[in-house]
PDB file of C-alpha atoms and ligand atoms in Angstrom:
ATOM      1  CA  UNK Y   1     -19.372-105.073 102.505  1.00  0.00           C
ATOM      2  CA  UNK Y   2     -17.011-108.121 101.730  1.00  0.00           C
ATOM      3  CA  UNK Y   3     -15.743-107.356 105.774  1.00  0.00           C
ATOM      4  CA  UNK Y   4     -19.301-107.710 106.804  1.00  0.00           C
ATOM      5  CA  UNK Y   5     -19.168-111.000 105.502  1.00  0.00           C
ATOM      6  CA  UNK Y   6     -16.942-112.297 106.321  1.00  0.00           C
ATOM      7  CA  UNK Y   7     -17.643-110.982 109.928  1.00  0.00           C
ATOM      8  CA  UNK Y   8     -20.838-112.910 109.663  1.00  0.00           C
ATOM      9  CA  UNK Y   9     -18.768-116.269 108.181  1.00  0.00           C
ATOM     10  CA  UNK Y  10     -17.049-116.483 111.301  1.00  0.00           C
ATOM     11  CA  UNK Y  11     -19.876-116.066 113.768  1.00  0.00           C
ATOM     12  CA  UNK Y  12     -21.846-118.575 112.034  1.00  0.00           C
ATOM     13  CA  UNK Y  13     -19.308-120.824 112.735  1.00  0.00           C
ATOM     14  CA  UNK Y  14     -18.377-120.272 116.191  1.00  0.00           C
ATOM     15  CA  UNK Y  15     -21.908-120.525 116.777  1.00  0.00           C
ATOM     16  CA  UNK Y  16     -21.721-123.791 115.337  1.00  0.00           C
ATOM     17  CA  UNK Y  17     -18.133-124.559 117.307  1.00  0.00           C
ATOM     18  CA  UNK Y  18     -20.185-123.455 120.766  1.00  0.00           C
ATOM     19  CA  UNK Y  19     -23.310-125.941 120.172  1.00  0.00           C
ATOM     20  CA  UNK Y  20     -21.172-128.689 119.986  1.00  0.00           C
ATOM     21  CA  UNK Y  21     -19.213-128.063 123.275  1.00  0.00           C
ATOM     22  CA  UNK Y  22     -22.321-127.390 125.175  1.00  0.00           C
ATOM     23  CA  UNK Y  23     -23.240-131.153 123.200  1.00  0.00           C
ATOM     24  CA  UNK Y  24     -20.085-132.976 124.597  1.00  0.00           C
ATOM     25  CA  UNK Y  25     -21.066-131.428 128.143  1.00  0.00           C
ATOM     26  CA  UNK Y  26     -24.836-132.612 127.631  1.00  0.00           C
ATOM     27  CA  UNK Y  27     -24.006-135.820 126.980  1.00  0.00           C
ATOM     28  CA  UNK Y  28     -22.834-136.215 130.244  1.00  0.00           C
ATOM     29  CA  UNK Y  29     -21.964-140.083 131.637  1.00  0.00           C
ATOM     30  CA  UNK Y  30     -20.989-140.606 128.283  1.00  0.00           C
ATOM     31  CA  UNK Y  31     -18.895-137.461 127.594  1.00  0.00           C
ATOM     32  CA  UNK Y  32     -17.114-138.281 124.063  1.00  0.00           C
ATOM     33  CA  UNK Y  33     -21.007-139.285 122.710  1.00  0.00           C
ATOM     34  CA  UNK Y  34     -20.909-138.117 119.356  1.00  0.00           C
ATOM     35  CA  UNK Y  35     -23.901-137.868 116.447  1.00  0.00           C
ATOM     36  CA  UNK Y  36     -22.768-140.794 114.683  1.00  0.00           C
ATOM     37  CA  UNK Y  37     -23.467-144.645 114.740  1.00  0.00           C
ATOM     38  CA  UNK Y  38     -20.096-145.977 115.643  1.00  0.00           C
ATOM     39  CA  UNK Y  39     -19.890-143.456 118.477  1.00  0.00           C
ATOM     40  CA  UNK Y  40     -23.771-144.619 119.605  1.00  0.00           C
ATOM     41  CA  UNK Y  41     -23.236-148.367 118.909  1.00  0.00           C
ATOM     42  CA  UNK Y  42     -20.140-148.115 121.270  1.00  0.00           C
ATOM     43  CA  UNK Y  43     -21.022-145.876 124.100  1.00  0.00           C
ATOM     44  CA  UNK Y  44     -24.644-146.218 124.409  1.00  0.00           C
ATOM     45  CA  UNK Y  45     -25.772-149.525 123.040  1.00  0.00           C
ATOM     46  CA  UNK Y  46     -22.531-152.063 123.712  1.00  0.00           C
ATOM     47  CA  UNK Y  47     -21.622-149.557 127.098  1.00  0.00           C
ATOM     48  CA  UNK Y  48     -22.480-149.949 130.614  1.00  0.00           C
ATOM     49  CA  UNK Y  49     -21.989-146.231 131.504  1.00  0.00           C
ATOM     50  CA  UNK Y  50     -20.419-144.406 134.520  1.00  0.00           C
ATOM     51  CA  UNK Y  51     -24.078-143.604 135.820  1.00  0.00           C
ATOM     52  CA  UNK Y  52     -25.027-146.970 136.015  1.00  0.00           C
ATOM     53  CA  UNK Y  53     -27.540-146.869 133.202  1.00  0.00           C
ATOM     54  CA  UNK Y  54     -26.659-150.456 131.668  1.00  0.00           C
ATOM     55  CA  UNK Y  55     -25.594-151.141 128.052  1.00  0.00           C
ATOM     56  CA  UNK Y  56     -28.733-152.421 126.034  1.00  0.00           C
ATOM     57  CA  UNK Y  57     -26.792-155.523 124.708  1.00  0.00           C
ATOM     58  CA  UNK Y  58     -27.283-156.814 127.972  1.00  0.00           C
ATOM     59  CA  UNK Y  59     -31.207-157.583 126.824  1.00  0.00           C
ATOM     60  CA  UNK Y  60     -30.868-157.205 123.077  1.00  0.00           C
ATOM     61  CA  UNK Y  61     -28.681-160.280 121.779  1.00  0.00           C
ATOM     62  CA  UNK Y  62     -28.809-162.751 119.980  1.00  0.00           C
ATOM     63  CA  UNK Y  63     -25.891-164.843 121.737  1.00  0.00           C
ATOM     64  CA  UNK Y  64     -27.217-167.832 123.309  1.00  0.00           C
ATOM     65  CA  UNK Y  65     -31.186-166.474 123.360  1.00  0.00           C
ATOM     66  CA  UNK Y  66     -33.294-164.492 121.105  1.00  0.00           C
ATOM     67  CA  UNK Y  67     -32.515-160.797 121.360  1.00  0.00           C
ATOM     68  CA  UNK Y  68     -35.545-158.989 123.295  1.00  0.00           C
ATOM     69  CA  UNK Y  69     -38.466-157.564 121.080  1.00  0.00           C
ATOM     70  CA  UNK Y  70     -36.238-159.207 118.402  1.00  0.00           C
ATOM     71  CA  UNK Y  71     -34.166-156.263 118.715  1.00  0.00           C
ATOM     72  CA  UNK Y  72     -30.664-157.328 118.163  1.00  0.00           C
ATOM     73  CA  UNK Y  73     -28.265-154.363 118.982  1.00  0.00           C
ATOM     74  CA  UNK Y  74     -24.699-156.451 118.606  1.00  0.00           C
ATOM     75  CA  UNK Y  75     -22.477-155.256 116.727  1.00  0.00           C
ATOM     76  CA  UNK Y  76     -22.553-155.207 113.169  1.00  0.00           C
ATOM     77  CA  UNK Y  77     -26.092-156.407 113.289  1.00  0.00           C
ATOM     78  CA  UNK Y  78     -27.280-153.417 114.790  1.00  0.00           C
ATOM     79  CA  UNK Y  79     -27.934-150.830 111.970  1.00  0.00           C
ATOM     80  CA  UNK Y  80     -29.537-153.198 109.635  1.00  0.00           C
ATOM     81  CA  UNK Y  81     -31.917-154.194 113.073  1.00  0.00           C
ATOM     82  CA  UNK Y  82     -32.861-150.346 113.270  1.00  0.00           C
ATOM     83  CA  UNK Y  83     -32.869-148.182 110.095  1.00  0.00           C
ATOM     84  CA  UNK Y  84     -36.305-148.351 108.163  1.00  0.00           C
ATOM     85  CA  UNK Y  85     -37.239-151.796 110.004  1.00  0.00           C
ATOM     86  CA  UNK Y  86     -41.021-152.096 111.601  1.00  0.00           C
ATOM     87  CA  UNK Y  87     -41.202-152.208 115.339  1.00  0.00           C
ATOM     88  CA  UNK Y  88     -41.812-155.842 116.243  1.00  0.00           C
ATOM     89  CA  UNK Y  89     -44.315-154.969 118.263  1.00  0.00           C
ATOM     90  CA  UNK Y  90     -46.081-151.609 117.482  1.00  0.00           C
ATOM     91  CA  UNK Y  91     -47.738-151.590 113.963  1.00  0.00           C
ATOM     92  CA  UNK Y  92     -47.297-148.975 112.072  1.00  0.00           C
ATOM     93  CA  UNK Y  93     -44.250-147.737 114.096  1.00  0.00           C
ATOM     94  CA  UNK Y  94     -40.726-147.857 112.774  1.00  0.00           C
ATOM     95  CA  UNK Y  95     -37.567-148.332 114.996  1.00  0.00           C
ATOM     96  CA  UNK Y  96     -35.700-145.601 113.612  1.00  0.00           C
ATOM     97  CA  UNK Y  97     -36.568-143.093 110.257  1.00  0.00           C
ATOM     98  CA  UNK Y  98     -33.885-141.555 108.338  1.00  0.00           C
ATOM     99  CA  UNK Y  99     -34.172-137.817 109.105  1.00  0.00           C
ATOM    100  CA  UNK Y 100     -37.230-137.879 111.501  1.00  0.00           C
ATOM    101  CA  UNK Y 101     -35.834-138.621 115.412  1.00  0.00           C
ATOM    102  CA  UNK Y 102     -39.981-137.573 116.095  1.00  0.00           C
ATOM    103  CA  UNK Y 103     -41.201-140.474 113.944  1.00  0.00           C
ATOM    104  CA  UNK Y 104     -38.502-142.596 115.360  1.00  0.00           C
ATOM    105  CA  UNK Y 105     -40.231-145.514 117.656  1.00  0.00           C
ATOM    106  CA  UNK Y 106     -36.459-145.857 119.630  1.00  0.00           C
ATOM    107  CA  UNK Y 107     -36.700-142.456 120.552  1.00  0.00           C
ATOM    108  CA  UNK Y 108     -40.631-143.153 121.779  1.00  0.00           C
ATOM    109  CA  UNK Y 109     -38.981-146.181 123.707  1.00  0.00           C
ATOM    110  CA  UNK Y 110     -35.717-144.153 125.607  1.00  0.00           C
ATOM    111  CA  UNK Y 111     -38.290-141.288 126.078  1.00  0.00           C
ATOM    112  CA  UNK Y 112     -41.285-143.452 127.722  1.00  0.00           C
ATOM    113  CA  UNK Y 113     -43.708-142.037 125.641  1.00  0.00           C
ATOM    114  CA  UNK Y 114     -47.219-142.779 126.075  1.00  0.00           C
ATOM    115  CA  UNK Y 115     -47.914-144.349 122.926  1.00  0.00           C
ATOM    116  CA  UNK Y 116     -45.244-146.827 123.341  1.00  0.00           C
ATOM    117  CA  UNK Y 117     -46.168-150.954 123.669  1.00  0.00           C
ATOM    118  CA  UNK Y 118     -43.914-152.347 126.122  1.00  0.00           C
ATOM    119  CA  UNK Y 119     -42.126-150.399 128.659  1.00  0.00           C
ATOM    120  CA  UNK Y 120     -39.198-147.329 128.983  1.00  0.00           C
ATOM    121  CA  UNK Y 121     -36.098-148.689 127.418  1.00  0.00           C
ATOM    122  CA  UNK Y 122     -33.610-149.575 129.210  1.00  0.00           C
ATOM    123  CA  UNK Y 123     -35.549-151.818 130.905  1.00  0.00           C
ATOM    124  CA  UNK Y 124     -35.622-151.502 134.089  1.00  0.00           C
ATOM    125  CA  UNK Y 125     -33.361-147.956 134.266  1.00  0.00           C
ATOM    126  CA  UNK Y 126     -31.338-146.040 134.475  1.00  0.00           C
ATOM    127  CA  UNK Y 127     -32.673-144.023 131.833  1.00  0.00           C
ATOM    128  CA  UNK Y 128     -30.489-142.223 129.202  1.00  0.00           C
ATOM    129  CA  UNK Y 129     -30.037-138.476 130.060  1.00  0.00           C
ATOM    130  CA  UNK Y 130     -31.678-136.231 128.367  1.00  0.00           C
ATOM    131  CA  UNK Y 131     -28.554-135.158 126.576  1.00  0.00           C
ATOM    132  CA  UNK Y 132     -27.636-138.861 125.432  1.00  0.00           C
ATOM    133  CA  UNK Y 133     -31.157-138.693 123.883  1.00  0.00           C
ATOM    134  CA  UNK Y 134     -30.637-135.675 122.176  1.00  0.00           C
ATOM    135  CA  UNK Y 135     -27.419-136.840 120.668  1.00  0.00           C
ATOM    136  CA  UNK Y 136     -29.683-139.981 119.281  1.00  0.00           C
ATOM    137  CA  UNK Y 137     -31.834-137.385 117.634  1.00  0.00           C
ATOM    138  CA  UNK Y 138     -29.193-135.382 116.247  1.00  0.00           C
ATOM    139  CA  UNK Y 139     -27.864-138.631 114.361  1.00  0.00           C
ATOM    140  CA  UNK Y 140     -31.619-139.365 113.489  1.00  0.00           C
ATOM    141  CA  UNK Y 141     -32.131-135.911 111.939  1.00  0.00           C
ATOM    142  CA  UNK Y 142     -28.310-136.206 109.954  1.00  0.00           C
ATOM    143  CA  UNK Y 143     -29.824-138.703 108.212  1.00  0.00           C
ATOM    144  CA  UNK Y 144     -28.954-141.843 110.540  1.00  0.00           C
ATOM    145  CA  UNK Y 145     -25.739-142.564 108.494  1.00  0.00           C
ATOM    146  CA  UNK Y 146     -23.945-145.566 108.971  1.00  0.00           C
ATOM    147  CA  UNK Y 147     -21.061-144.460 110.175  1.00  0.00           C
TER     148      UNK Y 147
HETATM  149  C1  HEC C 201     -32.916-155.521 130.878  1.00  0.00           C
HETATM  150  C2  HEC C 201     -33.241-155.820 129.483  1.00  0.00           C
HETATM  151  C3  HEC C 201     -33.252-154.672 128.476  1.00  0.00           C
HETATM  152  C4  HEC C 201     -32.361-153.637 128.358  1.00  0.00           C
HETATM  153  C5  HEC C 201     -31.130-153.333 129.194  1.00  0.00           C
HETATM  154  C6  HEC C 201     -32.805-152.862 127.205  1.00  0.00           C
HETATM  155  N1  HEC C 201     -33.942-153.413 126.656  1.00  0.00           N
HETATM  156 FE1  HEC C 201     -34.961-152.730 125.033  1.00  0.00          FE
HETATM  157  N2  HEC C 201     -36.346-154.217 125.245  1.00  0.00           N
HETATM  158  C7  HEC C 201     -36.332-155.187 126.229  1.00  0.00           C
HETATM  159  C8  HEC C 201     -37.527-156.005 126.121  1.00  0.00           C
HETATM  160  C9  HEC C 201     -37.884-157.190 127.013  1.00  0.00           C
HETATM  161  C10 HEC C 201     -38.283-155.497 125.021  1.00  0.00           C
HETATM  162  C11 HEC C 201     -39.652-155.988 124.504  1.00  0.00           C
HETATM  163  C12 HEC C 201     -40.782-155.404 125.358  1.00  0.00           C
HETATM  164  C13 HEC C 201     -40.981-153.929 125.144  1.00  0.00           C
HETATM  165  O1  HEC C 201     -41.024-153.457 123.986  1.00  0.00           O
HETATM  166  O2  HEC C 201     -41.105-153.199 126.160  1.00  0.00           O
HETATM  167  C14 HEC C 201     -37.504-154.357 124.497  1.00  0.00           C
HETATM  168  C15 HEC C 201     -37.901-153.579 123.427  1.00  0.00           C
HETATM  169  C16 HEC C 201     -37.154-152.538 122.881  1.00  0.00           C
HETATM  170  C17 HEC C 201     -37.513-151.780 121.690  1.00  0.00           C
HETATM  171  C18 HEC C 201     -38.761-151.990 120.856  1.00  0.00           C
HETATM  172  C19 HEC C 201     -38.486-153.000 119.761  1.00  0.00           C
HETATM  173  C20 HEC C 201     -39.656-153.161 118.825  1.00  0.00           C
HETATM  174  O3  HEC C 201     -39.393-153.565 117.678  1.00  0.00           O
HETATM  175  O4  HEC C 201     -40.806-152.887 119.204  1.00  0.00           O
HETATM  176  C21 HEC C 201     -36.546-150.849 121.501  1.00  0.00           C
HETATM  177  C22 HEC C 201     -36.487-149.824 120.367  1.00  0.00           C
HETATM  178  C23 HEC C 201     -35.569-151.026 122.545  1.00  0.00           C
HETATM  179  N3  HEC C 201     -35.965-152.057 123.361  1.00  0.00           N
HETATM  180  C24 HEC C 201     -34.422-150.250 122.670  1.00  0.00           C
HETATM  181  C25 HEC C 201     -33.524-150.377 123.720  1.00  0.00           C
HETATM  182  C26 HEC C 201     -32.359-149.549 123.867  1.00  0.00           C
HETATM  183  C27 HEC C 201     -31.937-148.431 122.901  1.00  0.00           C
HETATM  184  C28 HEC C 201     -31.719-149.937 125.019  1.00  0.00           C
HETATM  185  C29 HEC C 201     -30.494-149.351 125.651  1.00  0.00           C
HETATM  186  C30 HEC C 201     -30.495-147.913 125.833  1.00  0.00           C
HETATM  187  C31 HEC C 201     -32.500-151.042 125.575  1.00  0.00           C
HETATM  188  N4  HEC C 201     -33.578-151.278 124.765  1.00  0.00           N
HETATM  189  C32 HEC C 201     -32.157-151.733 126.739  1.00  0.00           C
HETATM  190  C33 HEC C 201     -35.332-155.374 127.177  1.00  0.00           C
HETATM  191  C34 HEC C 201     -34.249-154.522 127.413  1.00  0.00           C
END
């Protein structure tokens, strides 16, 4: 019996070893995209990638103009812009819920949802992949922790 489990121990975790490779290959123009803020804010929001899809600071800063949708996305500003704030311009919609990537308006935005006010975000494409996005819900459903 005690073989068994720890038989089952160590497929549970190469299970878990396997999901995040097939992640890293997912997440493709940005291959070293990880689940966390730091990795996000840097590759994703602050990143012009190698597919051309451009970095969403380009739009959403507050140097020299006021950052679109008064969305600011700079560094160090960023998190406190996203976790548990309103949309500016959806009621009722927040930008990004703890736990809940579904009830997360920045995943209605990436995704071009129909419910969404505005337009697809990044304006203007390239899109994220669908990978990227699923690495943005993965950190939403951790918990969006700040680091
Ligand atoms: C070329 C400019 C531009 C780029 C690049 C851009 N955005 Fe935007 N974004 C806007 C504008 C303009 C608005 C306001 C109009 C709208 O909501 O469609 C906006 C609105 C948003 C909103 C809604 C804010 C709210 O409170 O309602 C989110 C979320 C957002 N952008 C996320 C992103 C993310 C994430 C990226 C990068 C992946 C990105 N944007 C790239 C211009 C841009």
């Amino acid at each position: 019996m005690p073989t068994l489990m720890i038989v089952l121990v160590l497929a549970a975790g190469l299970t878990a070893a396997a999901c995040d490779e097939k992640l890293s290959k997912l997440a493709g123009p940005t291959p070293n995209l990880e689940p966390t803020f730091s990795s996000i804010q840097a590759q994703i929001f602050e990143t012009t990638d190698s597919a051309g899809r451009r970095a969403c600071i380009i739009c959403h800063t507050n140097v020299g103009r006021n950052p679109s949708g008064g969305l600011n996305l700079v560094h160090d500003g960023a998190y406190d812009q996203l976790v548990n704030v309103a949309s500016a311009r959806k009621p009722g919609a927040t930008r990004v819920v703890p736990g809940d990537a579904e009830n997360s308006y920045i995943i209605h935005k990436v995704e071009g949802r129909p419910d969404i006010v505005g337009v697809q975000m990044p304006l203007g494409g390239p899109y994220l992949t669908d990978g990227q996005i699923l690495i943005l819900k993965r950190w939403i459903a951790l918990g969006a922790p700040r680091n």
